[in-house]
Amino acid sequence: MTANERDLTTAETGSDENDLEYDHEVRHSANADVSPTVTVATALGAVLEESPMELSPPIETVVDTDELCAHVEAEDADGRLTFEYRACTVHVHADGRIGVDAEDRPDPSRSVPDRIRRLVDDRYIPGTGREQTERRKAILSAYRFLRERGSARRSDFIGTVYPRYPGGYDIPHGGWWETVVKPGLGACPDVAKGSTMWYYVGD
């Protein structure tokens, strides 16, 4: 490992700082019970589709996590810290906003039938334009997940799909599941719902 691998680049805060958009974004709350490093790992795990606890190499071997945590937790911090992790660029803002850009983030619409993609595109989805896009991706990702597994519980969708496509919802159990993903899955003709399980019945 070279010295540069542990370097964090500090960027000055610009007038358009809050307008920056990332492939995946989370926010570390000042009242969180976990460290900012854990929140960063959660964001990376969502993008890379890996368990945050099993990321390799460990984040602490790539960046100075003490500096990362101090930047988020300091009351007078400014700007954002940026570092590279595998094929991702991580941006850590002083206000707790954490964004991850990936070179090749999977697009769920590429691995579902066109008829399902069109069905989801035509559905009314609440929210702003960006939220609607992310929420449609959540439905498509849930469909792909179910198609690959054959069956799944609500908790499986929440554990696998929600971290990648939260769609602006702070928690998965309310609007994300009840308003977006559940009815979206239910509208797919090759999906069936049992009492506690969802089943893929196509092909």
Backbone as a chain_set.jsonl record, in Angstrom:
{"seq": "MTANERDLTTAETGSDENDLEYDHEVRHSANADVSPTVTVATALGAVLEESPMELSPPIETVVDTDELCAHVEAEDADGRLTFEYRACTVHVHADGRIGVDAEDRPDPSRSVPDRIRRLVDDRYIPGTGREQTERRKAILSAYRFLRERGSARRSDFIGTVYPRYPGGYDIPHGGWWETVVKPGLGACPDVAKGSTMWYYVGD", "coords": {"N": [[0.849, -1.191, 0.0], [0.647, 2.169, -0.884], [1.587, 5.493, 0.222], [-0.172, 7.326, -0.829], [-2.555, 5.969, -1.061], [-3.804, 6.217, 1.328], [-4.523, 8.795, 1.432], [-6.694, 11.564, 1.893], [-8.549, 13.704, -0.021], [-9.223, 17.087, 0.268], [-11.884, 19.142, -0.531], [-12.884, 22.447, -1.316], [-15.841, 24.081, -0.103], [-18.35, 24.848, -2.345], [-20.728, 27.09, -3.97], [-22.551, 25.458, -5.145], [-22.519, 23.125, -3.777], [-24.483, 21.595, -2.419], [-25.962, 20.753, -4.514], [-24.762, 18.679, -5.745], [-24.886, 15.457, -7.168], [-25.0, 11.969, -6.622], [-24.252, 8.491, -7.397], [-25.116, 6.892, -5.341], [-26.407, 7.743, -2.192], [-26.174, 8.569, 1.25], [-26.88, 9.673, 4.614], [-25.055, 10.621, 7.401], [-26.105, 10.755, 10.609], [-25.835, 13.136, 13.253], [-26.564, 12.13, 15.64], [-26.207, 9.464, 15.462], [-25.678, 6.019, 16.347], [-23.488, 4.751, 15.455], [-20.183, 4.963, 13.992], [-18.955, 7.437, 11.603], [-17.414, 6.023, 9.773], [-18.607, 3.513, 9.635], [-21.017, 4.183, 8.443], [-20.091, 5.035, 5.962], [-19.095, 2.579, 5.054], [-21.484, 1.187, 4.847], [-22.721, 2.582, 2.747], [-20.908, 2.041, 0.663], [-21.114, -0.754, 0.58], [-23.736, -1.004, -0.329], [-23.562, -0.027, -2.957], [-21.618, -1.693, -4.09], [-22.805, -4.094, -3.759], [-22.251, -5.824, -1.628], [-21.673, -7.204, 1.644], [-21.418, -4.759, 4.159], [-19.768, -5.309, 6.326], [-17.98, -7.071, 5.367], [-16.332, -5.977, 3.489], [-13.617, -5.79, 1.244], [-10.546, -4.473, 0.306], [-10.368, -3.73, 3.89], [-11.842, -0.638, 4.944], [-10.281, 0.967, 6.631], [-7.715, 0.418, 5.88], [-7.341, 1.791, 3.616], [-8.003, 4.487, 3.834], [-7.483, 7.278, 6.09], [-9.178, 6.794, 8.791], [-9.567, 8.114, 11.189], [-9.209, 10.794, 10.556], [-11.311, 11.04, 8.763], [-13.571, 10.624, 10.431], [-13.233, 12.744, 12.227], [-13.638, 14.901, 10.557], [-16.374, 14.753, 9.928], [-17.549, 14.898, 12.448], [-16.661, 17.26, 13.606], [-17.594, 20.506, 14.643], [-16.98, 22.818, 13.266], [-16.175, 22.076, 10.751], [-15.518, 22.112, 7.211], [-16.237, 21.985, 3.648], [-15.529, 18.986, 1.717], [-14.433, 15.595, 2.013], [-12.652, 13.431, -0.095], [-12.14, 10.208, -1.439], [-10.707, 7.327, -3.052], [-12.071, 4.118, -3.536], [-11.627, 0.957, -4.478], [-13.534, 0.54, -7.349], [-14.884, 2.846, -6.875], [-15.665, 6.258, -6.054], [-15.619, 8.081, -3.157], [-17.376, 10.555, -1.409], [-17.264, 12.596, 1.316], [-19.111, 14.712, 3.122], [-18.997, 17.567, 5.294], [-21.371, 17.992, 6.651], [-22.373, 15.508, 7.092], [-23.394, 14.242, 4.905], [-22.967, 11.637, 2.625], [-21.67, 10.552, -0.322], [-21.49, 8.241, -3.031], [-19.863, 7.46, -5.966], [-19.854, 5.256, -8.663], [-17.981, 3.44, -11.075], [-19.175, 1.487, -12.666], [-22.035, 1.058, -11.925], [-24.583, -1.275, -11.319], [-27.369, -1.429, -13.518], [-30.618, -1.964, -12.926], [-32.633, -2.126, -14.84], [-31.592, -3.268, -17.073], [-31.607, -5.989, -16.854], [-34.121, -7.048, -16.768], [-37.211, -8.106, -18.281], [-38.417, -6.345, -21.199], [-41.153, -5.785, -21.146], [-41.752, -5.662, -18.444], [-40.16, -3.541, -17.634], [-41.372, -1.479, -19.109], [-43.902, -1.525, -17.936], [-43.31, -0.686, -15.321], [-42.241, 1.82, -15.875], [-44.52, 3.13, -16.732], [-46.072, 3.347, -14.496], [-47.623, 5.271, -11.899], [-45.576, 7.068, -9.795], [-44.888, 8.378, -6.676], [-43.27, 11.5, -5.745], [-40.325, 13.571, -6.481], [-38.618, 14.224, -9.641], [-36.002, 12.982, -9.58], [-36.323, 11.325, -7.366], [-38.426, 9.716, -8.234], [-37.188, 8.339, -10.332], [-35.264, 6.857, -8.908], [-36.946, 5.33, -7.309], [-38.36, 3.822, -9.16], [-36.243, 2.281, -10.028], [-35.876, 0.856, -7.705], [-38.125, -0.824, -7.672], [-37.644, -2.33, -10.003], [-35.208, -3.508, -9.303], [-36.029, -5.029, -7.119], [-37.74, -6.787, -8.418], [-35.9, -8.099, -10.107], [-34.288, -9.285, -8.155], [-36.145, -11.045, -6.944], [-36.748, -12.654, -9.137], [-34.315, -13.93, -9.563], [-33.984, -15.362, -7.188], [-36.339, -16.762, -6.788], [-38.146, -16.94, -4.628], [-39.077, -14.827, -1.884], [-39.07, -12.984, 1.206], [-40.618, -10.047, 2.686], [-38.697, -8.885, 4.353], [-36.375, -9.708, 3.111], [-36.292, -8.213, 0.748], [-36.113, -5.687, 1.862], [-33.661, -5.847, 3.168], [-31.895, -6.23, 1.066], [-32.526, -4.692, -1.287], [-33.419, -2.103, -0.476], [-31.117, -0.726, 0.771], [-29.633, -0.057, -1.507], [-31.35, 1.346, -3.202], [-32.905, 3.564, -1.811], [-34.581, 5.647, -2.445], [-35.111, 8.161, -1.34], [-36.444, 7.725, 1.008], [-36.335, 7.614, 4.52], [-36.66, 5.411, 6.138], [-37.398, 1.932, 5.545], [-39.872, 0.667, 5.991], [-42.279, 2.027, 5.781], [-43.321, 4.249, 3.525], [-41.523, 3.458, 1.443], [-41.735, 0.616, 1.154], [-44.568, 0.1, 1.364], [-45.793, 1.955, -0.348], [-44.337, 2.06, -2.718], [-42.57, -0.27, -3.523], [-43.959, -2.699, -2.833], [-46.635, -2.447, -4.081], [-45.652, -2.097, -6.668], [-44.308, -4.509, -7.265], [-46.515, -6.182, -7.019], [-47.959, -5.535, -9.261], [-46.708, -6.755, -11.334], [-47.027, -9.266, -13.77], [-45.908, -11.833, -13.56], [-45.429, -12.336, -10.923], [-46.255, -13.57, -7.769], [-48.038, -13.379, -4.678], [-47.898, -14.786, -1.5], [-49.029, -15.615, 1.821], [-46.934, -14.739, 3.491], [-44.784, -14.796, 1.83], [-43.203, -13.895, -1.278], [-43.374, -14.825, -4.69], [-41.712, -15.793, -7.673], [-43.199, -16.509, -10.687], [-42.84, -16.775, -13.346], [-41.409, -17.494, -16.645]], "CA": [[0.0, 0.0, 0.0], [1.419, 3.39, -0.947], [1.083, 6.546, 1.097], [-1.29, 7.999, -1.476], [-3.785, 5.201, -0.893], [-4.442, 6.629, 2.561], [-4.759, 10.234, 1.366], [-8.03, 12.094, 1.707], [-8.492, 14.99, -0.69], [-10.188, 18.034, 0.79], [-12.376, 20.098, -1.523], [-13.553, 23.6, -0.726], [-17.276, 24.12, -0.314], [-18.777, 25.816, -3.349], [-22.124, 27.495, -3.864], [-23.397, 24.389, -5.664], [-22.153, 21.9, -3.055], [-25.665, 20.806, -2.099], [-26.587, 20.298, -5.752], [-24.032, 17.532, -6.261], [-25.648, 14.216, -7.148], [-24.146, 10.782, -6.638], [-24.924, 7.239, -7.724], [-25.777, 6.445, -4.116], [-26.188, 8.757, -1.161], [-26.732, 8.37, 2.584], [-26.511, 10.767, 5.502], [-24.666, 10.209, 8.75], [-26.727, 11.643, 11.581], [-25.002, 13.503, 14.395], [-27.01, 11.324, 16.779], [-26.083, 8.048, 15.109], [-25.0, 5.156, 17.314], [-22.319, 4.169, 14.791], [-19.222, 5.967, 13.537], [-19.064, 7.766, 10.176], [-16.776, 4.97, 8.982], [-19.613, 2.463, 9.431], [-21.972, 4.706, 7.471], [-19.409, 4.964, 4.672], [-19.066, 1.17, 4.666], [-22.846, 0.836, 4.438], [-22.933, 3.148, 1.404], [-20.093, 1.271, -0.286], [-21.697, -2.078, 0.457], [-24.937, -0.908, -1.148], [-23.174, 0.147, -4.353], [-20.852, -2.852, -4.546], [-23.633, -5.279, -3.515], [-21.512, -6.672, -0.7], [-21.921, -6.896, 3.045], [-20.506, -3.721, 4.645], [-18.829, -5.869, 7.298], [-17.05, -7.974, 4.686], [-15.652, -5.269, 2.405], [-12.19, -6.087, 1.13], [-9.847, -4.368, 1.584], [-11.057, -2.93, 4.908], [-11.745, 0.8, 4.687], [-9.209, 1.584, 7.417], [-6.426, 0.214, 5.212], [-7.321, 2.621, 2.417], [-8.082, 5.897, 4.222], [-7.28, 7.612, 7.507], [-10.538, 6.865, 9.324], [-9.604, 9.118, 12.254], [-9.43, 12.081, 9.889], [-12.658, 10.994, 8.209], [-14.531, 10.811, 11.527], [-13.065, 14.086, 12.772], [-14.22, 15.839, 9.598], [-17.833, 14.721, 10.043], [-17.982, 15.194, 13.811], [-16.235, 18.595, 14.019], [-18.653, 21.495, 14.459], [-16.557, 23.884, 12.357], [-15.601, 21.497, 9.535], [-16.03, 22.681, 5.969], [-15.83, 21.249, 2.464], [-15.782, 17.549, 1.705], [-13.283, 14.72, 1.837], [-12.868, 12.507, -1.204], [-11.123, 9.173, -1.59], [-11.021, 6.241, -3.981], [-12.154, 2.768, -2.961], [-11.863, 0.06, -5.596], [-14.025, 1.261, -8.521], [-15.782, 3.886, -6.394], [-15.176, 7.498, -5.468], [-16.437, 8.39, -1.993], [-17.36, 11.966, -1.036], [-17.765, 12.738, 2.674], [-19.358, 16.111, 3.406], [-18.912, 17.91, 6.705], [-22.697, 17.933, 7.266], [-22.785, 14.119, 7.244], [-23.818, 13.679, 3.626], [-21.954, 10.738, 2.073], [-22.046, 10.141, -1.664], [-20.605, 7.281, -3.679], [-19.962, 7.321, -7.413], [-19.252, 3.995, -9.114], [-17.709, 3.404, -12.509], [-20.126, 0.596, -13.344], [-23.115, 0.665, -11.03], [-25.557, -2.079, -12.06], [-28.656, -0.828, -13.867], [-31.572, -3.08, -12.86], [-33.508, -2.206, -16.004], [-30.94, -4.04, -18.139], [-31.723, -7.426, -16.628], [-35.525, -7.44, -16.643], [-37.867, -8.057, -19.595], [-38.883, -5.022, -21.624], [-42.55, -5.574, -20.75], [-41.743, -5.269, -17.03], [-39.603, -2.185, -17.588], [-42.41, -0.552, -19.584], [-44.944, -1.497, -16.92], [-42.83, 0.144, -14.206], [-42.106, 3.192, -16.38], [-45.849, 3.717, -16.904], [-46.745, 3.443, -13.2], [-47.484, 6.528, -11.151], [-44.67, 6.955, -8.663], [-44.838, 9.671, -5.99], [-41.953, 12.086, -5.529], [-39.732, 14.432, -7.494], [-38.068, 13.484, -10.768], [-34.906, 12.102, -9.187], [-36.876, 10.309, -6.472], [-39.201, 8.788, -9.055], [-36.231, 7.477, -11.039], [-34.686, 5.935, -7.934], [-38.004, 4.429, -6.83], [-38.594, 2.844, -10.23], [-35.12, 1.353, -9.965], [-36.111, -0.023, -6.552], [-39.083, -1.853, -8.105], [-36.962, -3.207, -10.956], [-34.216, -4.282, -8.565], [-36.773, -6.019, -6.332], [-38.198, -7.796, -9.379], [-34.732, -8.897, -10.505], [-33.907, -10.072, -6.982], [-37.107, -12.138, -6.801], [-36.601, -13.547, -10.291], [-33.104, -14.723, -9.366], [-34.117, -16.225, -6.015], [-37.528, -17.598, -6.882], [-39.066, -16.552, -3.564], [-38.454, -13.924, -0.922], [-39.922, -12.295, 2.167], [-40.456, -8.602, 2.711], [-37.421, -8.565, 4.995], [-35.299, -9.936, 2.134], [-36.251, -7.038, -0.126], [-35.647, -4.549, 2.664], [-32.247, -6.021, 3.461], [-31.072, -6.266, -0.144], [-32.842, -3.648, -2.265], [-33.531, -0.772, 0.125], [-29.846, 0.002, 0.929], [-29.139, 0.412, -2.806], [-32.302, 2.27, -3.801], [-33.852, 4.026, -0.787], [-35.56, 6.527, -3.081], [-35.434, 9.317, -0.519], [-37.135, 7.331, 2.24], [-35.407, 7.421, 5.633], [-36.856, 4.046, 6.64], [-38.002, 1.135, 4.47], [-41.115, -0.034, 6.336], [-43.466, 2.803, 5.456], [-43.555, 4.598, 2.127], [-40.714, 2.714, 0.473], [-42.311, -0.7, 0.908], [-46.015, 0.086, 1.2], [-46.25, 2.829, -1.426], [-43.568, 1.91, -3.949], [-42.102, -1.589, -3.94], [-45.013, -3.716, -2.708], [-47.592, -2.374, -5.205], [-44.942, -2.272, -7.932], [-44.151, -5.949, -7.473], [-47.835, -6.778, -7.186], [-48.471, -5.256, -10.603], [-45.989, -7.572, -12.316], [-47.86, -10.444, -14.043], [-45.261, -13.104, -13.22], [-45.122, -12.318, -9.493], [-47.395, -13.971, -6.938], [-47.816, -13.135, -3.257], [-48.545, -15.663, -0.538], [-49.326, -14.95, 3.091], [-45.721, -14.062, 3.961], [-43.734, -14.932, 0.82], [-43.412, -13.496, -2.659], [-42.868, -15.883, -5.573], [-41.597, -15.545, -9.105], [-43.909, -17.612, -11.333], [-42.671, -16.631, -14.782], [-40.562, -18.425, -17.395]], "C": [[0.878, 1.231, 0.0], [0.813, 4.437, -0.026], [-0.146, 7.213, 0.499], [-2.607, 7.274, -1.283], [-4.532, 5.617, 0.369], [-4.774, 8.117, 2.558], [-6.233, 10.534, 1.179], [-7.886, 13.473, 1.083], [-9.592, 15.881, -0.145], [-10.568, 19.024, -0.286], [-13.072, 21.241, -0.807], [-15.047, 23.544, -1.031], [-17.617, 25.205, -1.314], [-20.247, 26.114, -3.198], [-23.059, 26.398, -4.319], [-23.128, 23.065, -4.961], [-23.36, 21.002, -2.803], [-26.365, 20.277, -3.333], [-25.878, 19.087, -6.349], [-24.879, 16.276, -6.129], [-24.699, 13.041, -7.317], [-24.959, 9.559, -7.037], [-25.689, 6.698, -6.526], [-25.442, 7.437, -3.021], [-26.867, 8.361, 0.147], [-26.324, 9.58, 3.418], [-26.191, 10.208, 6.875], [-25.226, 11.223, 9.734], [-25.775, 11.923, 12.733], [-25.347, 12.676, 15.621], [-26.882, 9.831, 16.523], [-25.306, 7.282, 16.17], [-23.758, 4.516, 16.736], [-21.41, 5.296, 14.306], [-19.454, 6.292, 12.066], [-18.436, 6.702, 9.283], [-17.764, 3.848, 8.672], [-20.636, 2.917, 8.392], [-21.371, 4.695, 6.072], [-19.388, 3.529, 4.165], [-20.438, 0.711, 4.191], [-23.138, 1.344, 3.032], [-22.147, 2.372, 0.355], [-20.676, -0.121, -0.503], [-22.93, -2.081, -0.422], [-24.582, -0.813, -2.627], [-22.485, -1.089, -4.911], [-21.615, -4.164, -4.397], [-22.876, -6.304, -2.678], [-21.884, -6.288, 0.727], [-20.943, -5.838, 3.515], [-19.441, -4.259, 5.589], [-17.782, -6.757, 6.643], [-16.335, -7.313, 3.52], [-14.159, -5.578, 2.425], [-11.604, -5.256, -0.009], [-10.653, -3.571, 2.601], [-10.831, -1.441, 4.668], [-10.555, 1.42, 5.405], [-7.826, 1.358, 6.818], [-6.272, 1.104, 3.987], [-7.299, 4.113, 2.751], [-7.773, 6.047, 5.704], [-8.657, 7.812, 8.129], [-10.649, 7.853, 10.482], [-9.877, 10.498, 11.658], [-10.839, 12.153, 9.32], [-13.688, 11.298, 9.295], [-14.448, 12.227, 12.092], [-13.711, 15.124, 11.859], [-15.732, 15.902, 9.745], [-18.294, 15.211, 11.413], [-17.587, 16.585, 14.296], [-17.32, 19.621, 13.703], [-18.282, 22.551, 13.428], [-15.945, 23.356, 11.064], [-16.265, 22.105, 8.3], [-15.571, 21.813, 4.803], [-16.202, 19.781, 2.533], [-14.467, 16.806, 1.513], [-13.615, 13.704, 0.759], [-11.754, 11.474, -1.231], [-11.635, 8.09, -2.527], [-11.055, 4.919, -3.226], [-12.569, 1.822, -4.071], [-12.36, 0.864, -6.798], [-14.947, 2.41, -8.136], [-15.012, 5.124, -5.946], [-16.139, 7.896, -4.363], [-16.255, 9.86, -1.628], [-18.015, 12.096, 0.343], [-17.882, 14.225, 2.989], [-19.347, 16.356, 4.91], [-20.269, 17.829, 7.407], [-23.223, 16.509, 7.406], [-23.273, 13.474, 5.972], [-22.674, 12.862, 3.038], [-22.441, 10.246, 0.715], [-21.018, 9.198, -2.253], [-20.901, 7.264, -5.172], [-19.228, 6.053, -7.823], [-19.062, 4.031, -10.615], [-18.759, 2.593, -13.256], [-21.196, 0.144, -12.372], [-24.159, -0.12, -11.82], [-26.857, -1.312, -12.316], [-29.683, -1.952, -13.89], [-32.449, -3.208, -14.08], [-32.901, -3.039, -17.119], [-31.171, -5.538, -18.007], [-33.155, -7.861, -16.354], [-36.159, -7.351, -18.034], [-38.387, -6.661, -19.919], [-40.311, -4.748, -21.159], [-42.65, -5.151, -19.295], [-41.208, -3.853, -16.893], [-40.646, -1.16, -18.031], [-43.528, -0.416, -18.569], [-44.552, -0.567, -15.775], [-42.702, 1.597, -14.642], [-43.461, 3.895, -16.454], [-46.588, 3.904, -15.583], [-46.586, 4.851, -12.625], [-46.601, 6.266, -9.94], [-44.62, 8.313, -7.968], [-43.409, 10.188, -5.88], [-41.518, 12.999, -6.657], [-39.148, 13.576, -8.607], [-36.976, 12.516, -10.379], [-35.407, 10.99, -8.278], [-37.665, 9.27, -7.264], [-38.288, 7.824, -9.799], [-35.666, 6.43, -10.099], [-35.716, 4.915, -7.455], [-38.391, 3.413, -7.9], [-37.459, 1.812, -10.262], [-35.288, 0.386, -8.796], [-37.067, -1.153, -6.927], [-38.403, -2.847, -9.038], [-35.927, -4.079, -10.261], [-34.882, -5.358, -7.725], [-37.271, -7.149, -7.227], [-37.04, -8.702, -9.783], [-34.295, -9.818, -9.374], [-34.831, -11.269, -6.818], [-36.965, -13.142, -7.935], [-35.392, -14.465, -10.123], [-33.26, -15.731, -8.238], [-35.291, -17.177, -6.089], [-38.568, -17.27, -5.84], [-38.323, -15.665, -2.574], [-39.509, -13.357, 0.017], [-39.712, -10.791, 2.061], [-39.1, -8.212, 3.295], [-36.24, -8.771, 4.05], [-35.162, -8.745, 1.19], [-35.68, -5.831, 0.619], [-34.146, -4.647, 2.907], [-31.35, -5.907, 2.247], [-31.29, -5.064, -1.063], [-32.834, -2.25, -1.647], [-32.189, -0.059, 0.293], [-29.322, 0.576, -0.385], [-30.04, 1.48, -3.411], [-33.326, 2.729, -2.766], [-34.883, 5.011, -1.32], [-35.975, 7.725, -2.242], [-36.177, 8.996, 0.756], [-36.113, 7.036, 3.339], [-35.495, 6.021, 6.227], [-37.594, 3.248, 5.563], [-39.432, 0.672, 4.734], [-42.369, 0.73, 5.954], [-43.62, 3.013, 3.967], [-42.783, 3.769, 1.129], [-41.344, 1.376, 0.144], [-43.79, -0.611, 0.547], [-46.491, 0.878, -0.015], [-45.575, 2.547, -2.761], [-43.342, 0.445, -4.328], [-43.205, -2.647, -3.902], [-46.04, -3.615, -3.842], [-46.917, -2.534, -6.562], [-44.734, -3.734, -8.256], [-45.495, -6.612, -7.76], [-48.42, -6.563, -8.561], [-47.799, -6.095, -11.675], [-46.73, -8.893, -12.534], [-47.213, -11.773, -13.66], [-44.766, -13.128, -11.778], [-46.383, -12.672, -8.729], [-47.051, -13.759, -5.472], [-48.594, -14.133, -2.426], [-48.816, -14.904, 0.743], [-48.123, -14.18, 3.617], [-44.602, -14.053, 2.911], [-44.184, -14.353, -0.515], [-42.757, -14.546, -3.546], [-42.758, -15.363, -7.007], [-42.196, -16.744, -9.823], [-43.799, -17.531, -12.851], [-41.773, -17.69, -15.371], [-41.165, -19.815, -17.434]], "O": [[1.787, 1.327, 0.825], [-0.316, 4.296, 0.445], [-1.055, 7.618, 1.224], [-3.669, 7.895, -1.335], [-5.74, 5.403, 0.481], [-5.25, 8.649, 3.561], [-6.932, 9.864, 0.419], [-7.17, 14.321, 1.615], [-10.757, 15.483, -0.098], [-9.709, 19.669, -0.886], [-13.766, 21.031, 0.188], [-15.466, 23.032, -2.069], [-17.215, 26.356, -1.148], [-20.941, 25.48, -2.404], [-24.229, 26.384, -3.938], [-23.466, 22.003, -5.482], [-23.271, 19.784, -2.956], [-27.265, 19.443, -3.226], [-26.337, 18.528, -7.345], [-25.517, 16.056, -5.099], [-23.72, 13.115, -8.06], [-26.189, 9.581, -7.019], [-26.767, 6.121, -6.669], [-24.311, 7.916, -2.937], [-27.999, 7.876, 0.146], [-25.522, 10.406, 2.981], [-26.955, 9.425, 7.438], [-24.869, 12.401, 9.701], [-25.003, 11.054, 13.139], [-24.533, 12.533, 16.533], [-27.4, 9.023, 17.293], [-24.399, 7.818, 16.807], [-23.041, 3.809, 17.444], [-21.832, 6.45, 14.224], [-20.082, 5.509, 11.353], [-18.882, 6.502, 8.154], [-17.756, 3.296, 7.571], [-21.069, 2.124, 7.556], [-22.062, 4.381, 5.102], [-19.634, 3.283, 2.984], [-20.542, -0.065, 3.242], [-23.728, 0.633, 2.219], [-22.666, 2.081, -0.722], [-20.727, -0.611, -1.631], [-23.162, -3.028, -1.174], [-25.228, -1.446, -3.462], [-22.727, -1.489, -6.049], [-21.152, -5.215, -4.842], [-22.867, -7.496, -2.986], [-22.354, -5.178, 0.98], [-19.74, -5.987, 3.297], [-18.334, -3.725, 5.646], [-16.809, -7.153, 7.285], [-15.79, -7.999, 2.656], [-13.528, -5.619, 3.481], [-12.084, -5.313, -1.141], [-11.538, -2.808, 2.214], [-9.752, -1.033, 4.238], [-9.89, 2.299, 4.858], [-6.867, 2.028, 7.202], [-5.198, 1.165, 3.389], [-6.667, 4.906, 2.053], [-7.799, 5.08, 6.465], [-9.24, 8.889, 8.007], [-11.734, 8.381, 10.729], [-10.675, 11.27, 12.189], [-11.489, 13.197, 9.385], [-14.572, 12.132, 9.101], [-15.471, 12.839, 12.4], [-14.267, 16.114, 12.335], [-16.315, 16.986, 9.694], [-19.327, 15.873, 11.517], [-18.121, 17.053, 15.301], [-17.897, 19.603, 12.616], [-19.161, 23.122, 12.783], [-15.27, 24.1, 10.353], [-17.413, 22.548, 8.343], [-14.646, 21.012, 4.937], [-17.074, 19.381, 3.304], [-13.519, 17.327, 0.926], [-14.727, 13.18, 0.709], [-10.579, 11.804, -1.07], [-12.837, 7.96, -2.76], [-10.193, 4.635, -2.394], [-13.702, 1.865, -4.552], [-11.673, 1.789, -7.232], [-15.709, 2.9, -8.97], [-13.861, 5.04, -5.517], [-17.339, 8.033, -4.6], [-15.13, 10.354, -1.547], [-19.182, 11.746, 0.515], [-16.873, 14.919, 3.11], [-19.65, 15.46, 5.698], [-20.325, 17.622, 8.619], [-24.375, 16.308, 7.791], [-23.542, 12.273, 5.955], [-21.542, 13.338, 2.962], [-23.487, 9.605, 0.613], [-19.82, 9.336, -2.007], [-22.044, 7.077, -5.588], [-18.107, 5.807, -7.378], [-19.885, 4.588, -11.342], [-19.181, 2.969, -14.349], [-21.258, -1.036, -12.028], [-24.579, 0.326, -12.888], [-27.372, -0.632, -11.428], [-29.637, -2.808, -14.773], [-32.97, -4.291, -14.347], [-33.616, -3.473, -18.022], [-30.947, -6.281, -18.963], [-33.382, -8.923, -15.773], [-35.684, -6.591, -18.877], [-38.75, -5.896, -19.025], [-40.647, -3.614, -20.816], [-43.531, -4.368, -18.938], [-41.742, -3.055, -16.123], [-40.792, -0.106, -17.412], [-44.048, 0.679, -18.359], [-45.361, 0.239, -15.314], [-43.015, 2.506, -13.875], [-43.546, 5.108, -16.263], [-47.631, 4.557, -15.553], [-45.574, 5.522, -12.831], [-46.856, 5.349, -9.159], [-44.332, 9.315, -8.622], [-42.454, 9.412, -5.916], [-42.226, 13.182, -7.647], [-39.177, 12.348, -8.532], [-37.0, 11.355, -10.79], [-34.973, 9.845, -8.396], [-37.574, 8.075, -6.985], [-38.579, 6.631, -9.889], [-35.594, 5.251, -10.445], [-35.377, 3.754, -7.222], [-38.714, 2.269, -7.582], [-37.69, 0.626, -10.494], [-34.886, -0.774, -8.887], [-36.851, -2.305, -6.549], [-38.562, -4.059, -8.888], [-35.782, -5.257, -10.59], [-34.372, -6.474, -7.623], [-37.23, -8.32, -6.848], [-37.178, -9.925, -9.8], [-33.971, -10.984, -9.6], [-34.367, -12.384, -6.579], [-37.053, -14.35, -7.712], [-35.439, -15.637, -10.496], [-32.727, -16.837, -8.319], [-35.251, -18.27, -5.524], [-39.763, -17.315, -6.13], [-37.102, -15.743, -2.443], [-40.686, -13.263, -0.332], [-38.762, -10.321, 1.434], [-38.436, -7.311, 2.785], [-35.22, -8.092, 4.171], [-34.051, -8.322, 0.87], [-34.879, -5.066, 0.082], [-33.441, -3.64, 2.857], [-30.183, -5.534, 2.364], [-30.325, -4.484, -1.56], [-32.295, -1.316, -2.24], [-32.112, 1.13, -0.017], [-28.633, 1.596, -0.375], [-29.559, 2.411, -4.057], [-34.489, 2.331, -2.83], [-35.941, 5.192, -0.717], [-37.075, 8.25, -2.414], [-36.512, 9.903, 1.519], [-35.148, 6.304, 3.12], [-34.512, 5.507, 6.761], [-38.331, 3.821, 4.761], [-40.141, 0.318, 3.792], [-43.432, 0.125, 5.817], [-43.996, 2.102, 3.23], [-43.314, 3.407, 0.079], [-41.475, 1.031, -1.03], [-44.22, -1.178, -0.457], [-47.484, 0.511, -0.643], [-46.168, 2.767, -3.817], [-43.864, -0.024, -5.339], [-43.358, -3.411, -4.856], [-46.296, -4.618, -4.509], [-47.525, -3.045, -7.503], [-44.956, -4.16, -9.389], [-45.604, -7.483, -8.623], [-49.288, -7.322, -8.991], [-48.272, -6.141, -12.811], [-47.034, -9.58, -11.56], [-47.926, -12.755, -13.453], [-43.817, -13.838, -11.446], [-47.457, -12.138, -9.009], [-45.902, -13.94, -5.068], [-49.797, -14.311, -2.615], [-48.828, -13.673, 0.745], [-48.279, -13.076, 4.138], [-43.589, -13.376, 3.089], [-45.372, -14.324, -0.837], [-41.71, -15.093, -3.2], [-43.601, -14.6, -7.479], [-41.763, -17.875, -9.604], [-44.586, -18.155, -13.563], [-41.412, -18.661, -14.704], [-40.582, -20.724, -18.025]]}, "num_chains": 1, "name": "protein.A"}
